[in-house]
Amino acid sequence: MTAPTYQYVDLPDASIVTTRALLTARENIADTVAARAMMCIHGNAGFGKTLAVNTCLHELEDARGEEVCRVTFRARPTARAVRYELFETLRLPGEPPRHPSEFDRLVKTALAERPRTFLVDEAQWLSGEAFEYFRYLWDERATQIAIVFVGGAGAHTVLRREPMLSSRIFIWQQFIRLTPEEVLDVVPLFHPVWGRRRPG
């Protein structure tokens, strides 16, 4: 998968511009993966969170051979739904177990096999219960996972509300809107058509 695939608009000749937020995300994600920790990137829709995170993780996949598992939720999932999503993402063999304890043992065994990084996108849809399930897996001594939660303000709010979760977040990063000055710097680099135009 190439980096431009992560953009919502597949525009020919468009380039990903290394903004200050993307540079910070690159450092934060690299530190989080190295520490096998959890981090949260949050901010309003359209500020480039998902693009930045996917770009940075793609670089880690290429440079270090890091195995990245991408999980996205579009509705508020239960812990049961999270289990099933992980079962599919990890490509576990056979049928999903019926009982939670058996399910958890299977998932934890798989997560102990080798290091992995999970990107949990649209994390604003996660309830405290769903976040808690990820914490439960991460807390297991044998598992070798790093987790990057990416979501709107709702994700930050839920995580901050739960001390057991909040205390385990290694890095918090908020994405904010580009300033007008930053836009003038970034847009000409985004596509050649803008490079031929004068600001204003």
PDB file of C-alpha atoms in Angstrom:
ATOM      1  CA  MET A   1       0.000   0.000   0.000  1.00  0.00           C
ATOM      2  CA  THR A   2       1.437   3.356  -0.988  1.00  0.00           C
ATOM      3  CA  ALA A   3       1.172   6.518   1.080  1.00  0.00           C
ATOM      4  CA  PRO A   4      -1.165   8.324  -1.373  1.00  0.00           C
ATOM      5  CA  THR A   5      -3.687   5.515  -0.819  1.00  0.00           C
ATOM      6  CA  TYR A   6      -4.270   6.958   2.633  1.00  0.00           C
ATOM      7  CA  GLN A   7      -5.576  10.217   1.234  1.00  0.00           C
ATOM      8  CA  TYR A   8      -9.306  10.622   0.837  1.00  0.00           C
ATOM      9  CA  VAL A   9      -8.866  12.101  -2.642  1.00  0.00           C
ATOM     10  CA  ASP A  10      -6.575  10.144  -4.925  1.00  0.00           C
ATOM     11  CA  LEU A  11      -5.323  13.202  -6.799  1.00  0.00           C
ATOM     12  CA  PRO A  12      -2.635  12.618  -9.460  1.00  0.00           C
ATOM     13  CA  ASP A  13       0.672  14.381  -8.691  1.00  0.00           C
ATOM     14  CA  ALA A  14      -0.395  15.229  -5.127  1.00  0.00           C
ATOM     15  CA  SER A  15       2.253  14.839  -2.431  1.00  0.00           C
ATOM     16  CA  ILE A  16       2.136  14.324   1.291  1.00  0.00           C
ATOM     17  CA  VAL A  17       3.582  17.424   2.930  1.00  0.00           C
ATOM     18  CA  THR A  18       5.627  17.023   6.082  1.00  0.00           C
ATOM     19  CA  THR A  19       3.920  19.471   8.424  1.00  0.00           C
ATOM     20  CA  ARG A  20       4.987  20.188  11.974  1.00  0.00           C
ATOM     21  CA  ALA A  21       2.182  17.909  13.227  1.00  0.00           C
ATOM     22  CA  LEU A  22       3.331  15.047  10.994  1.00  0.00           C
ATOM     23  CA  LEU A  23       6.938  15.425  12.167  1.00  0.00           C
ATOM     24  CA  THR A  24       5.783  15.330  15.796  1.00  0.00           C
ATOM     25  CA  ALA A  25       3.596  12.293  15.092  1.00  0.00           C
ATOM     26  CA  ARG A  26       6.545  10.505  13.473  1.00  0.00           C
ATOM     27  CA  GLU A  27       8.669  10.985  16.600  1.00  0.00           C
ATOM     28  CA  ASN A  28       5.831  10.118  18.986  1.00  0.00           C
ATOM     29  CA  ILE A  29       4.811   6.978  17.117  1.00  0.00           C
ATOM     30  CA  ALA A  30       8.405   5.768  16.824  1.00  0.00           C
ATOM     31  CA  ASP A  31       8.877   6.258  20.588  1.00  0.00           C
ATOM     32  CA  THR A  32       5.577   4.513  21.354  1.00  0.00           C
ATOM     33  CA  VAL A  33       6.394   1.514  19.156  1.00  0.00           C
ATOM     34  CA  ALA A  34       9.906   1.233  20.603  1.00  0.00           C
ATOM     35  CA  ALA A  35       8.482   1.260  24.136  1.00  0.00           C
ATOM     36  CA  ARG A  36       5.585  -1.093  23.234  1.00  0.00           C
ATOM     37  CA  ALA A  37       3.335   1.516  24.784  1.00  0.00           C
ATOM     38  CA  MET A  38      -0.046   3.138  24.074  1.00  0.00           C
ATOM     39  CA  MET A  39      -0.616   6.627  22.708  1.00  0.00           C
ATOM     40  CA  CYS A  40      -3.594   8.756  21.677  1.00  0.00           C
ATOM     41  CA  ILE A  41      -3.725  11.138  18.715  1.00  0.00           C
ATOM     42  CA  HIS A  42      -6.868  13.253  18.791  1.00  0.00           C
ATOM     43  CA  GLY A  43      -8.396  16.281  17.124  1.00  0.00           C
ATOM     44  CA  ASN A  44     -11.280  17.425  14.969  1.00  0.00           C
ATOM     45  CA  ALA A  45     -12.207  15.729  11.697  1.00  0.00           C
ATOM     46  CA  GLY A  46     -10.227  16.708   8.612  1.00  0.00           C
ATOM     47  CA  PHE A  47      -7.054  17.805  10.416  1.00  0.00           C
ATOM     48  CA  GLY A  48      -4.934  14.987   8.935  1.00  0.00           C
ATOM     49  CA  LYS A  49      -4.662  12.598  11.877  1.00  0.00           C
ATOM     50  CA  THR A  50      -5.308   9.365   9.998  1.00  0.00           C
ATOM     51  CA  LEU A  51      -3.150  10.367   7.033  1.00  0.00           C
ATOM     52  CA  ALA A  52      -0.240  11.286   9.310  1.00  0.00           C
ATOM     53  CA  VAL A  53      -0.468   8.123  11.396  1.00  0.00           C
ATOM     54  CA  ASN A  54      -0.775   5.808   8.391  1.00  0.00           C
ATOM     55  CA  THR A  55       2.157   7.540   6.706  1.00  0.00           C
ATOM     56  CA  CYS A  56       4.334   7.163   9.810  1.00  0.00           C
ATOM     57  CA  LEU A  57       3.363   3.528  10.373  1.00  0.00           C
ATOM     58  CA  HIS A  58       3.963   2.752   6.709  1.00  0.00           C
ATOM     59  CA  GLU A  59       7.516   4.083   7.153  1.00  0.00           C
ATOM     60  CA  LEU A  60       8.015   1.815  10.184  1.00  0.00           C
ATOM     61  CA  GLU A  61       6.723  -1.168   8.221  1.00  0.00           C
ATOM     62  CA  ASP A  62       9.264  -0.472   5.476  1.00  0.00           C
ATOM     63  CA  ALA A  63      12.213   0.477   7.680  1.00  0.00           C
ATOM     64  CA  ARG A  64      11.864  -1.959  10.577  1.00  0.00           C
ATOM     65  CA  GLY A  65       9.519  -4.617   9.262  1.00  0.00           C
ATOM     66  CA  GLU A  66       7.041  -3.648  11.966  1.00  0.00           C
ATOM     67  CA  GLU A  67       3.788  -5.595  11.693  1.00  0.00           C
ATOM     68  CA  VAL A  68       0.907  -3.115  11.784  1.00  0.00           C
ATOM     69  CA  CYS A  69      -2.666  -4.235  12.389  1.00  0.00           C
ATOM     70  CA  ARG A  70      -5.285  -1.644  11.442  1.00  0.00           C
ATOM     71  CA  VAL A  71      -8.648  -1.723  13.198  1.00  0.00           C
ATOM     72  CA  THR A  72     -11.453   0.757  12.505  1.00  0.00           C
ATOM     73  CA  PHE A  73     -14.836   0.987  14.193  1.00  0.00           C
ATOM     74  CA  ARG A  74     -17.764   2.819  12.585  1.00  0.00           C
ATOM     75  CA  ALA A  75     -20.244   2.262  15.395  1.00  0.00           C
ATOM     76  CA  ARG A  76     -19.997   1.925  19.175  1.00  0.00           C
ATOM     77  CA  PRO A  77     -18.646  -1.621  19.670  1.00  0.00           C
ATOM     78  CA  THR A  78     -19.057  -3.872  22.676  1.00  0.00           C
ATOM     79  CA  ALA A  79     -16.122  -5.829  24.087  1.00  0.00           C
ATOM     80  CA  ARG A  80     -17.554  -8.847  22.223  1.00  0.00           C
ATOM     81  CA  ALA A  81     -17.444  -6.919  18.937  1.00  0.00           C
ATOM     82  CA  VAL A  82     -13.841  -5.880  19.639  1.00  0.00           C
ATOM     83  CA  ARG A  83     -12.914  -9.536  20.217  1.00  0.00           C
ATOM     84  CA  TYR A  84     -14.400 -10.545  16.867  1.00  0.00           C
ATOM     85  CA  GLU A  85     -12.664  -7.662  15.072  1.00  0.00           C
ATOM     86  CA  LEU A  86      -9.314  -8.730  16.540  1.00  0.00           C
ATOM     87  CA  PHE A  87     -10.014 -12.343  15.573  1.00  0.00           C
ATOM     88  CA  GLU A  88     -10.443 -11.225  11.951  1.00  0.00           C
ATOM     89  CA  THR A  89      -7.535  -8.753  11.995  1.00  0.00           C
ATOM     90  CA  LEU A  90      -5.126 -11.343  13.397  1.00  0.00           C
ATOM     91  CA  ARG A  91      -6.415 -13.934  10.872  1.00  0.00           C
ATOM     92  CA  LEU A  92      -6.811 -16.538  13.585  1.00  0.00           C
ATOM     93  CA  PRO A  93      -7.684 -20.017  12.329  1.00  0.00           C
ATOM     94  CA  GLY A  94     -10.949 -21.846  12.920  1.00  0.00           C
ATOM     95  CA  GLU A  95     -14.196 -20.510  14.303  1.00  0.00           C
ATOM     96  CA  PRO A  96     -14.353 -17.737  16.926  1.00  0.00           C
ATOM     97  CA  PRO A  97     -14.713 -19.224  20.434  1.00  0.00           C
ATOM     98  CA  ARG A  98     -18.099 -18.966  22.125  1.00  0.00           C
ATOM     99  CA  HIS A  99     -16.938 -18.106  25.635  1.00  0.00           C
ATOM    100  CA  PRO A 100     -15.129 -14.824  26.479  1.00  0.00           C
ATOM    101  CA  SER A 101     -12.431 -16.504  28.586  1.00  0.00           C
ATOM    102  CA  GLU A 102     -11.571 -18.921  25.777  1.00  0.00           C
ATOM    103  CA  PHE A 103     -11.657 -16.043  23.273  1.00  0.00           C
ATOM    104  CA  ASP A 104      -9.322 -13.940  25.414  1.00  0.00           C
ATOM    105  CA  ARG A 105      -6.867 -16.808  25.865  1.00  0.00           C
ATOM    106  CA  LEU A 106      -6.720 -17.325  22.086  1.00  0.00           C
ATOM    107  CA  VAL A 107      -6.180 -13.609  21.361  1.00  0.00           C
ATOM    108  CA  LYS A 108      -3.538 -13.199  24.078  1.00  0.00           C
ATOM    109  CA  THR A 109      -1.656 -16.258  22.846  1.00  0.00           C
ATOM    110  CA  ALA A 110      -1.579 -14.801  19.324  1.00  0.00           C
ATOM    111  CA  LEU A 111      -0.434 -11.401  20.614  1.00  0.00           C
ATOM    112  CA  ALA A 112       2.436 -13.045  22.511  1.00  0.00           C
ATOM    113  CA  GLU A 113       3.876 -14.652  19.359  1.00  0.00           C
ATOM    114  CA  ARG A 114       5.677 -11.563  18.040  1.00  0.00           C
ATOM    115  CA  PRO A 115       5.699  -7.753  18.310  1.00  0.00           C
ATOM    116  CA  ARG A 116       2.813  -5.924  16.646  1.00  0.00           C
ATOM    117  CA  THR A 117       1.485  -2.378  16.512  1.00  0.00           C
ATOM    118  CA  PHE A 118      -2.254  -1.771  16.468  1.00  0.00           C
ATOM    119  CA  LEU A 119      -3.716   1.315  14.853  1.00  0.00           C
ATOM    120  CA  VAL A 120      -7.194   1.802  16.288  1.00  0.00           C
ATOM    121  CA  ASP A 121      -8.787   4.442  14.056  1.00  0.00           C
ATOM    122  CA  GLU A 122     -12.078   6.284  14.673  1.00  0.00           C
ATOM    123  CA  ALA A 123     -11.446   5.667  18.361  1.00  0.00           C
ATOM    124  CA  GLN A 124     -14.100   8.224  19.311  1.00  0.00           C
ATOM    125  CA  TRP A 125     -16.599   5.377  18.802  1.00  0.00           C
ATOM    126  CA  LEU A 126     -15.043   3.296  21.582  1.00  0.00           C
ATOM    127  CA  SER A 127     -16.782   3.125  24.924  1.00  0.00           C
ATOM    128  CA  GLY A 128     -14.948   2.845  28.222  1.00  0.00           C
ATOM    129  CA  GLU A 129     -15.590  -0.911  28.079  1.00  0.00           C
ATOM    130  CA  ALA A 130     -13.950  -1.249  24.655  1.00  0.00           C
ATOM    131  CA  PHE A 131     -10.940   0.877  25.660  1.00  0.00           C
ATOM    132  CA  GLU A 132     -10.684  -1.233  28.806  1.00  0.00           C
ATOM    133  CA  TYR A 133     -10.482  -4.404  26.716  1.00  0.00           C
ATOM    134  CA  PHE A 134      -7.504  -3.045  24.779  1.00  0.00           C
ATOM    135  CA  ARG A 135      -5.881  -2.093  28.099  1.00  0.00           C
ATOM    136  CA  TYR A 136      -6.533  -5.610  29.404  1.00  0.00           C
ATOM    137  CA  LEU A 137      -4.695  -7.116  26.415  1.00  0.00           C
ATOM    138  CA  TRP A 138      -1.849  -4.588  26.623  1.00  0.00           C
ATOM    139  CA  ASP A 139      -1.409  -5.188  30.382  1.00  0.00           C
ATOM    140  CA  GLU A 140      -0.834  -8.901  29.812  1.00  0.00           C
ATOM    141  CA  ARG A 141       2.894  -9.464  30.400  1.00  0.00           C
ATOM    142  CA  ALA A 142       3.327 -11.874  27.504  1.00  0.00           C
ATOM    143  CA  THR A 143       1.760  -9.684  24.803  1.00  0.00           C
ATOM    144  CA  GLN A 144       4.111  -7.576  22.689  1.00  0.00           C
ATOM    145  CA  ILE A 145       1.859  -4.831  21.416  1.00  0.00           C
ATOM    146  CA  ALA A 146       1.956  -1.101  20.931  1.00  0.00           C
ATOM    147  CA  ILE A 147      -1.376   0.674  20.410  1.00  0.00           C
ATOM    148  CA  VAL A 148      -2.020   3.968  18.629  1.00  0.00           C
ATOM    149  CA  PHE A 149      -5.540   5.278  19.241  1.00  0.00           C
ATOM    150  CA  VAL A 150      -6.629   7.868  16.663  1.00  0.00           C
ATOM    151  CA  GLY A 151      -9.905   9.719  17.020  1.00  0.00           C
ATOM    152  CA  GLY A 152     -11.890  12.866  17.580  1.00  0.00           C
ATOM    153  CA  ALA A 153     -12.282  14.740  20.831  1.00  0.00           C
ATOM    154  CA  GLY A 154     -14.564  11.961  22.095  1.00  0.00           C
ATOM    155  CA  ALA A 155     -11.671   9.508  22.249  1.00  0.00           C
ATOM    156  CA  HIS A 156      -9.624  11.910  24.358  1.00  0.00           C
ATOM    157  CA  THR A 157     -12.593  12.563  26.656  1.00  0.00           C
ATOM    158  CA  VAL A 158     -13.328   8.886  27.323  1.00  0.00           C
ATOM    159  CA  LEU A 159      -9.685   8.033  27.939  1.00  0.00           C
ATOM    160  CA  ARG A 160      -9.183  10.975  30.305  1.00  0.00           C
ATOM    161  CA  ARG A 161     -12.315   9.994  32.234  1.00  0.00           C
ATOM    162  CA  GLU A 162     -10.912   6.553  33.094  1.00  0.00           C
ATOM    163  CA  PRO A 163      -7.862   6.776  35.419  1.00  0.00           C
ATOM    164  CA  MET A 164      -6.820   3.171  34.736  1.00  0.00           C
ATOM    165  CA  LEU A 165      -6.695   3.964  31.026  1.00  0.00           C
ATOM    166  CA  SER A 166      -5.403   7.512  31.174  1.00  0.00           C
ATOM    167  CA  SER A 167      -2.456   6.586  33.386  1.00  0.00           C
ATOM    168  CA  ARG A 168      -1.266   4.091  30.778  1.00  0.00           C
ATOM    169  CA  ILE A 169      -1.225   6.463  27.811  1.00  0.00           C
ATOM    170  CA  PHE A 170       2.442   7.090  27.059  1.00  0.00           C
ATOM    171  CA  ILE A 171       1.944  10.077  24.733  1.00  0.00           C
ATOM    172  CA  TRP A 172      -0.982  12.384  23.965  1.00  0.00           C
ATOM    173  CA  GLN A 173      -0.900  14.406  20.740  1.00  0.00           C
ATOM    174  CA  GLN A 174      -3.562  16.842  19.607  1.00  0.00           C
ATOM    175  CA  PHE A 175      -3.905  17.795  15.945  1.00  0.00           C
ATOM    176  CA  ILE A 176      -5.064  21.375  15.416  1.00  0.00           C
ATOM    177  CA  ARG A 177      -5.986  23.419  12.364  1.00  0.00           C
ATOM    178  CA  LEU A 178      -3.119  24.804  10.263  1.00  0.00           C
ATOM    179  CA  THR A 179      -2.555  28.513  10.672  1.00  0.00           C
ATOM    180  CA  PRO A 180      -3.042  30.737   7.563  1.00  0.00           C
ATOM    181  CA  GLU A 181       0.742  31.090   7.365  1.00  0.00           C
ATOM    182  CA  GLU A 182       1.201  27.309   7.437  1.00  0.00           C
ATOM    183  CA  VAL A 183      -1.425  26.887   4.714  1.00  0.00           C
ATOM    184  CA  LEU A 184       0.525  29.246   2.447  1.00  0.00           C
ATOM    185  CA  ASP A 185       3.647  27.145   3.026  1.00  0.00           C
ATOM    186  CA  VAL A 186       1.947  23.748   2.650  1.00  0.00           C
ATOM    187  CA  VAL A 187      -0.440  24.176  -0.301  1.00  0.00           C
ATOM    188  CA  PRO A 188       2.231  24.898  -2.976  1.00  0.00           C
ATOM    189  CA  LEU A 189       4.034  21.720  -1.893  1.00  0.00           C
ATOM    190  CA  PHE A 190       0.845  19.656  -1.973  1.00  0.00           C
ATOM    191  CA  HIS A 191       0.309  19.900  -5.731  1.00  0.00           C
ATOM    192  CA  PRO A 192       2.256  21.437  -8.642  1.00  0.00           C
ATOM    193  CA  VAL A 193      -0.758  23.471  -9.787  1.00  0.00           C
ATOM    194  CA  TRP A 194      -0.506  25.585  -6.619  1.00  0.00           C
ATOM    195  CA  GLY A 195       3.246  26.010  -6.939  1.00  0.00           C
ATOM    196  CA  ARG A 196       2.688  28.146 -10.046  1.00  0.00           C
ATOM    197  CA  ARG A 197       0.368  30.566  -8.251  1.00  0.00           C
ATOM    198  CA  ARG A 198       1.208  33.500  -6.065  1.00  0.00           C
ATOM    199  CA  PRO A 199      -0.257  33.627  -2.518  1.00  0.00           C
ATOM    200  CA  GLY A 200      -3.570  35.495  -2.480  1.00  0.00           C
TER     201      GLY A 200
END
